[in-house]
Tab-separated table of N, CA and C in Angstrom:
chain	number	residue	atom	x	y	z
Y	678	MET	N	-19.801	-59.115	18.471
Y	678	MET	CA	-19.558	-59.823	17.099
Y	678	MET	C	-20.726	-58.991	16.586
Y	679	SER	N	-20.356	-58.784	15.200
Y	679	SER	CA	-20.943	-58.189	14.260
Y	679	SER	C	-22.081	-58.922	13.208
Y	680	LYS	N	-23.438	-58.525	13.049
Y	680	LYS	CA	-24.207	-59.691	12.739
Y	680	LYS	C	-23.901	-59.541	11.047
Y	681	ARG	N	-24.245	-60.741	10.320
Y	681	ARG	CA	-24.010	-60.920	9.368
Y	681	ARG	C	-25.305	-60.667	8.343
Y	682	TYR	N	-24.993	-60.174	7.242
Y	682	TYR	CA	-26.195	-59.895	6.217
Y	682	TYR	C	-26.111	-60.997	4.834
Y	683	ARG	N	-27.070	-61.427	4.345
Y	683	ARG	CA	-26.813	-62.198	2.946
Y	683	ARG	C	-26.517	-61.068	1.887
Y	684	THR	N	-27.669	-59.956	1.962
Y	684	THR	CA	-27.710	-58.762	0.863
Y	684	THR	C	-28.078	-57.564	1.368
Y	685	ILE	N	-27.998	-56.855	0.675
Y	685	ILE	CA	-27.903	-55.189	0.698
Y	685	ILE	C	-29.114	-54.848	1.050
Y	686	TYR	N	-30.342	-55.863	0.595
Y	686	TYR	CA	-31.689	-56.006	0.755
Y	686	TYR	C	-32.065	-56.320	2.337
Y	687	GLN	N	-31.526	-57.064	2.556
Y	687	GLN	CA	-31.852	-57.858	3.830
Y	687	GLN	C	-30.951	-56.529	5.035
Y	688	LEU	N	-29.447	-55.815	5.058
Y	688	LEU	CA	-29.234	-55.184	5.769
Y	688	LEU	C	-30.302	-53.604	5.803
Y	689	ALA	N	-30.357	-53.631	4.470
Y	689	ALA	CA	-31.474	-51.949	4.609
Y	689	ALA	C	-32.668	-52.453	5.387
Y	690	ARG	N	-33.292	-53.609	5.054
Y	690	ARG	CA	-34.804	-53.619	5.946
Y	690	ARG	C	-34.122	-53.793	7.673
Y	691	ASN	N	-33.319	-54.209	7.768
Y	691	ASN	CA	-33.085	-54.431	8.916
Y	691	ASN	C	-32.410	-53.345	10.055
Y	692	THR	N	-31.847	-52.749	9.058
Y	692	THR	CA	-31.416	-50.876	9.238
Y	692	THR	C	-32.617	-49.875	9.559
Y	693	ALA	N	-33.663	-50.316	8.784
Y	693	ALA	CA	-35.119	-49.865	9.045
Y	693	ALA	C	-35.934	-49.936	10.321
Y	694	GLY	N	-35.537	-51.430	10.904
Y	694	GLY	CA	-35.966	-52.171	11.760
Y	694	GLY	C	-37.285	-52.537	11.971
Y	695	LEU	N	-37.639	-53.058	10.542
Y	695	LEU	CA	-38.792	-53.863	9.839
Y	695	LEU	C	-38.454	-55.094	9.937
Y	696	THR	N	-39.622	-55.925	10.165
Y	696	THR	CA	-39.360	-57.642	9.939
Y	696	THR	C	-40.062	-58.081	8.063
Y	697	GLN	N	-39.480	-59.125	8.142
Y	697	GLN	CA	-40.210	-58.882	6.754
Y	697	GLN	C	-41.714	-58.884	6.667
Y	698	LEU	N	-42.560	-59.233	7.329
Y	698	LEU	CA	-43.916	-59.375	7.312
Y	698	LEU	C	-44.034	-58.004	7.161
Y	699	VAL	N	-43.822	-57.367	7.838
Y	699	VAL	CA	-44.223	-55.587	7.711
Y	699	VAL	C	-43.995	-54.951	6.541
Y	700	ALA	N	-42.401	-54.949	6.429
Y	700	ALA	CA	-41.634	-54.727	5.086
Y	700	ALA	C	-42.525	-54.875	3.588
Y	701	ALA	N	-42.812	-56.530	3.531
Y	701	ALA	CA	-43.591	-56.840	2.238
Y	701	ALA	C	-44.406	-56.298	2.236
Y	702	GLU	N	-45.761	-56.200	3.829
Y	702	GLU	CA	-46.605	-55.584	3.118
Y	702	GLU	C	-46.629	-53.851	3.040
Y	703	MET	N	-45.557	-53.483	3.539
Y	703	MET	CA	-45.316	-52.178	2.993
Y	703	MET	C	-44.785	-52.058	1.519
Y	704	LEU	N	-44.427	-53.032	1.034
Y	704	LEU	CA	-43.870	-52.806	0.097
Y	704	LEU	C	-45.016	-53.185	-1.255
Y	705	ASN	N	-45.728	-53.831	-0.689
Y	705	ASN	CA	-46.845	-54.654	-1.870
Y	705	ASN	C	-46.530	-56.190	-2.186
Y	706	ILE	N	-45.884	-56.355	-1.419
Y	706	ILE	CA	-45.161	-58.202	-2.323
Y	706	ILE	C	-45.273	-59.307	-1.151
Y	707	SER	N	-45.386	-60.115	-1.408
Y	707	SER	CA	-45.246	-61.771	-0.779
Y	707	SER	C	-43.849	-61.333	0.167
Y	708	VAL	N	-44.180	-62.269	1.239
Y	708	VAL	CA	-43.318	-62.385	2.235
Y	708	VAL	C	-42.010	-63.197	1.526
Y	709	ARG	N	-42.620	-64.341	0.978
Y	709	ARG	CA	-41.714	-64.894	-0.171
Y	709	ARG	C	-40.681	-64.119	-0.999
Y	710	SER	N	-41.331	-63.364	-1.538
Y	710	SER	CA	-40.158	-62.437	-2.495
Y	710	SER	C	-39.319	-61.781	-2.009
Y	711	LEU	N	-39.693	-61.160	-1.124
Y	711	LEU	CA	-39.159	-60.168	-0.192
Y	711	LEU	C	-37.813	-61.451	0.509
Y	712	GLY	N	-38.255	-62.527	0.755
Y	712	GLY	CA	-37.505	-63.450	1.214
Y	712	GLY	C	-35.886	-64.033	0.244
Y	713	ASP	N	-37.004	-64.230	-1.085
Y	713	ASP	CA	-36.247	-64.567	-1.755
Y	713	ASP	C	-34.733	-63.108	-2.418
Y	714	TYR	N	-35.333	-62.004	-2.770
Y	714	TYR	CA	-34.361	-60.957	-2.713
Y	714	TYR	C	-33.268	-60.709	-1.655
Y	715	GLU	N	-33.853	-61.402	-0.109
Y	715	GLU	CA	-32.914	-61.298	0.840
Y	715	GLU	C	-31.758	-62.427	0.887
Y	716	LEU	N	-31.972	-63.541	0.019
Y	716	LEU	CA	-31.418	-64.367	0.457
Y	716	LEU	C	-30.471	-64.968	-1.198
Y	717	GLY	N	-30.788	-63.276	-1.702
Y	717	GLY	CA	-30.120	-63.695	-3.226
Y	717	GLY	C	-30.425	-64.485	-4.244
Y	718	ASN	N	-31.647	-64.720	-4.109
Y	718	ASN	CA	-31.918	-66.243	-4.818
Y	718	ASN	C	-32.676	-65.054	-6.075
Y	719	THR	N	-33.105	-63.960	-5.839
Y	719	THR	CA	-33.963	-63.008	-7.342
Y	719	THR	C	-33.414	-62.028	-6.875
Y	720	VAL	N	-33.412	-60.996	-8.042
Y	720	VAL	CA	-32.975	-59.504	-8.134
Y	720	VAL	C	-34.016	-59.061	-8.345
Y	721	PRO	N	-34.198	-57.748	-7.266
Y	721	PRO	CA	-35.639	-56.981	-7.544
Y	721	PRO	C	-35.292	-56.133	-8.217
Y	722	HIS	N	-36.670	-55.856	-8.776
Y	722	HIS	CA	-37.082	-54.744	-10.102
Y	722	HIS	C	-36.680	-53.736	-9.611
Y	723	SER	N	-35.872	-52.868	-10.752
Y	723	SER	CA	-35.674	-51.482	-9.982
Y	723	SER	C	-36.967	-50.312	-9.161
Y	724	ASP	N	-37.948	-51.010	-9.731
Y	724	ASP	CA	-39.263	-50.159	-8.888
Y	724	ASP	C	-39.235	-50.332	-7.501
Y	725	ILE	N	-39.299	-51.791	-7.502
Y	725	ILE	CA	-39.113	-52.545	-5.901
Y	725	ILE	C	-38.001	-51.521	-5.202
Y	726	VAL	N	-37.083	-51.987	-5.924
Y	726	VAL	CA	-35.828	-51.203	-5.048
Y	726	VAL	C	-36.250	-49.756	-4.422
Y	727	ALA	N	-36.646	-49.118	-5.711
Y	727	ALA	CA	-37.484	-47.133	-5.437
Y	727	ALA	C	-37.876	-47.479	-4.355
Y	728	ASP	N	-38.855	-47.979	-4.121
Y	728	ASP	CA	-39.832	-48.327	-2.793
Y	728	ASP	C	-39.372	-49.020	-1.370
Y	729	MET	N	-37.934	-49.876	-1.522
Y	729	MET	CA	-37.223	-50.244	-0.431
Y	729	MET	C	-36.594	-48.866	-0.092
Y	730	ILE	N	-36.016	-47.858	-0.933
Y	730	ILE	CA	-35.395	-46.993	-0.578
Y	730	ILE	C	-36.162	-45.877	0.386
Y	731	LYS	N	-37.528	-45.481	-0.193
Y	731	LYS	CA	-38.502	-44.697	0.322
Y	731	LYS	C	-38.715	-45.577	2.116
Y	732	ILE	N	-39.736	-46.221	1.624
Y	732	ILE	CA	-39.676	-46.906	2.712
Y	732	ILE	C	-38.423	-47.367	4.149
Y	733	TYR	N	-37.963	-47.753	3.764
Y	733	TYR	CA	-36.444	-48.026	4.488
Y	733	TYR	C	-35.362	-46.578	4.953
Y	734	GLY	N	-35.744	-45.628	4.270
Y	734	GLY	CA	-34.572	-44.499	4.024
Y	734	GLY	C	-33.500	-44.928	3.872
Y	735	THR	N	-32.996	-45.243	3.209
Y	735	THR	CA	-31.539	-46.177	2.654
Y	735	THR	C	-31.439	-45.533	1.524
Y	736	LYS	N	-30.814	-44.169	1.529
Y	736	LYS	CA	-30.416	-44.016	-0.143
Y	736	LYS	C	-29.387	-44.662	-0.781
Y	737	TRP	N	-28.779	-45.282	0.320
Y	737	TRP	CA	-27.343	-45.990	-0.400
Y	737	TRP	C	-27.784	-47.139	-1.050
Y	738	LEU	N	-28.759	-47.642	-0.847
Y	738	LEU	CA	-29.371	-48.777	-1.017
Y	738	LEU	C	-29.570	-48.540	-2.633
Y	739	GLY	N	-29.875	-47.415	-3.350
Y	739	GLY	CA	-30.139	-47.219	-4.902
Y	739	GLY	C	-28.522	-47.405	-5.582
Y	740	TYR	N	-27.691	-47.152	-4.849
Y	740	TYR	CA	-26.297	-47.028	-5.308
Y	740	TYR	C	-25.650	-48.452	-5.217
Y	741	GLU	N	-25.630	-49.129	-3.912
Y	741	GLU	CA	-25.226	-50.553	-4.438
Y	741	GLU	C	-26.275	-51.265	-4.979
Y	742	HIS	N	-27.242	-51.439	-5.096
Y	742	HIS	CA	-27.848	-51.788	-6.170
Y	742	HIS	C	-27.687	-51.869	-7.567
Y	743	LEU	N	-27.146	-50.409	-8.250
Y	743	LEU	CA	-26.824	-50.087	-9.310
Y	743	LEU	C	-25.391	-51.100	-9.763
Y	744	ARG	N	-24.602	-50.571	-8.398
Y	744	ARG	CA	-23.336	-51.525	-8.226
Y	744	ARG	C	-23.166	-52.449	-9.024
Y	745	GLN	N	-24.047	-53.771	-8.000
Y	745	GLN	CA	-23.959	-54.595	-8.104
Y	745	GLN	C	-24.710	-55.102	-9.504
Y	746	SER	N	-25.842	-54.439	-10.294
Y	746	SER	CA	-26.265	-54.837	-11.357
Y	746	SER	C	-25.350	-54.955	-12.124
Y	747	LYS	N	-24.465	-54.052	-12.462
Y	747	LYS	CA	-23.351	-53.658	-13.428
Y	747	LYS	C	-22.765	-54.777	-13.193
Y	748	LEU	N	-22.159	-55.164	-12.256
Y	748	LEU	CA	-21.040	-56.199	-11.918
Y	748	LEU	C	-21.457	-57.727	-12.344
Y	749	GLY	N	-22.663	-57.498	-12.298
Y	749	GLY	CA	-23.205	-59.552	-12.331
Y	749	GLY	C	-23.835	-59.746	-14.190
């Protein structure tokens, strides 16, 4: 059974093998903010996404973030 992800941000974090707590600390944001990004409640600023790309090692996240931003 494949695992379903709510957003590209959650998929990227899980691909990196990080918990929300660890990722939030590394991104210097609250766990609540990260959770809101991953639930699709808010869209992270491009600076946060750039940090996610570096920390998670997921270059594709930048492309997907831009693509989805253009659709919205």
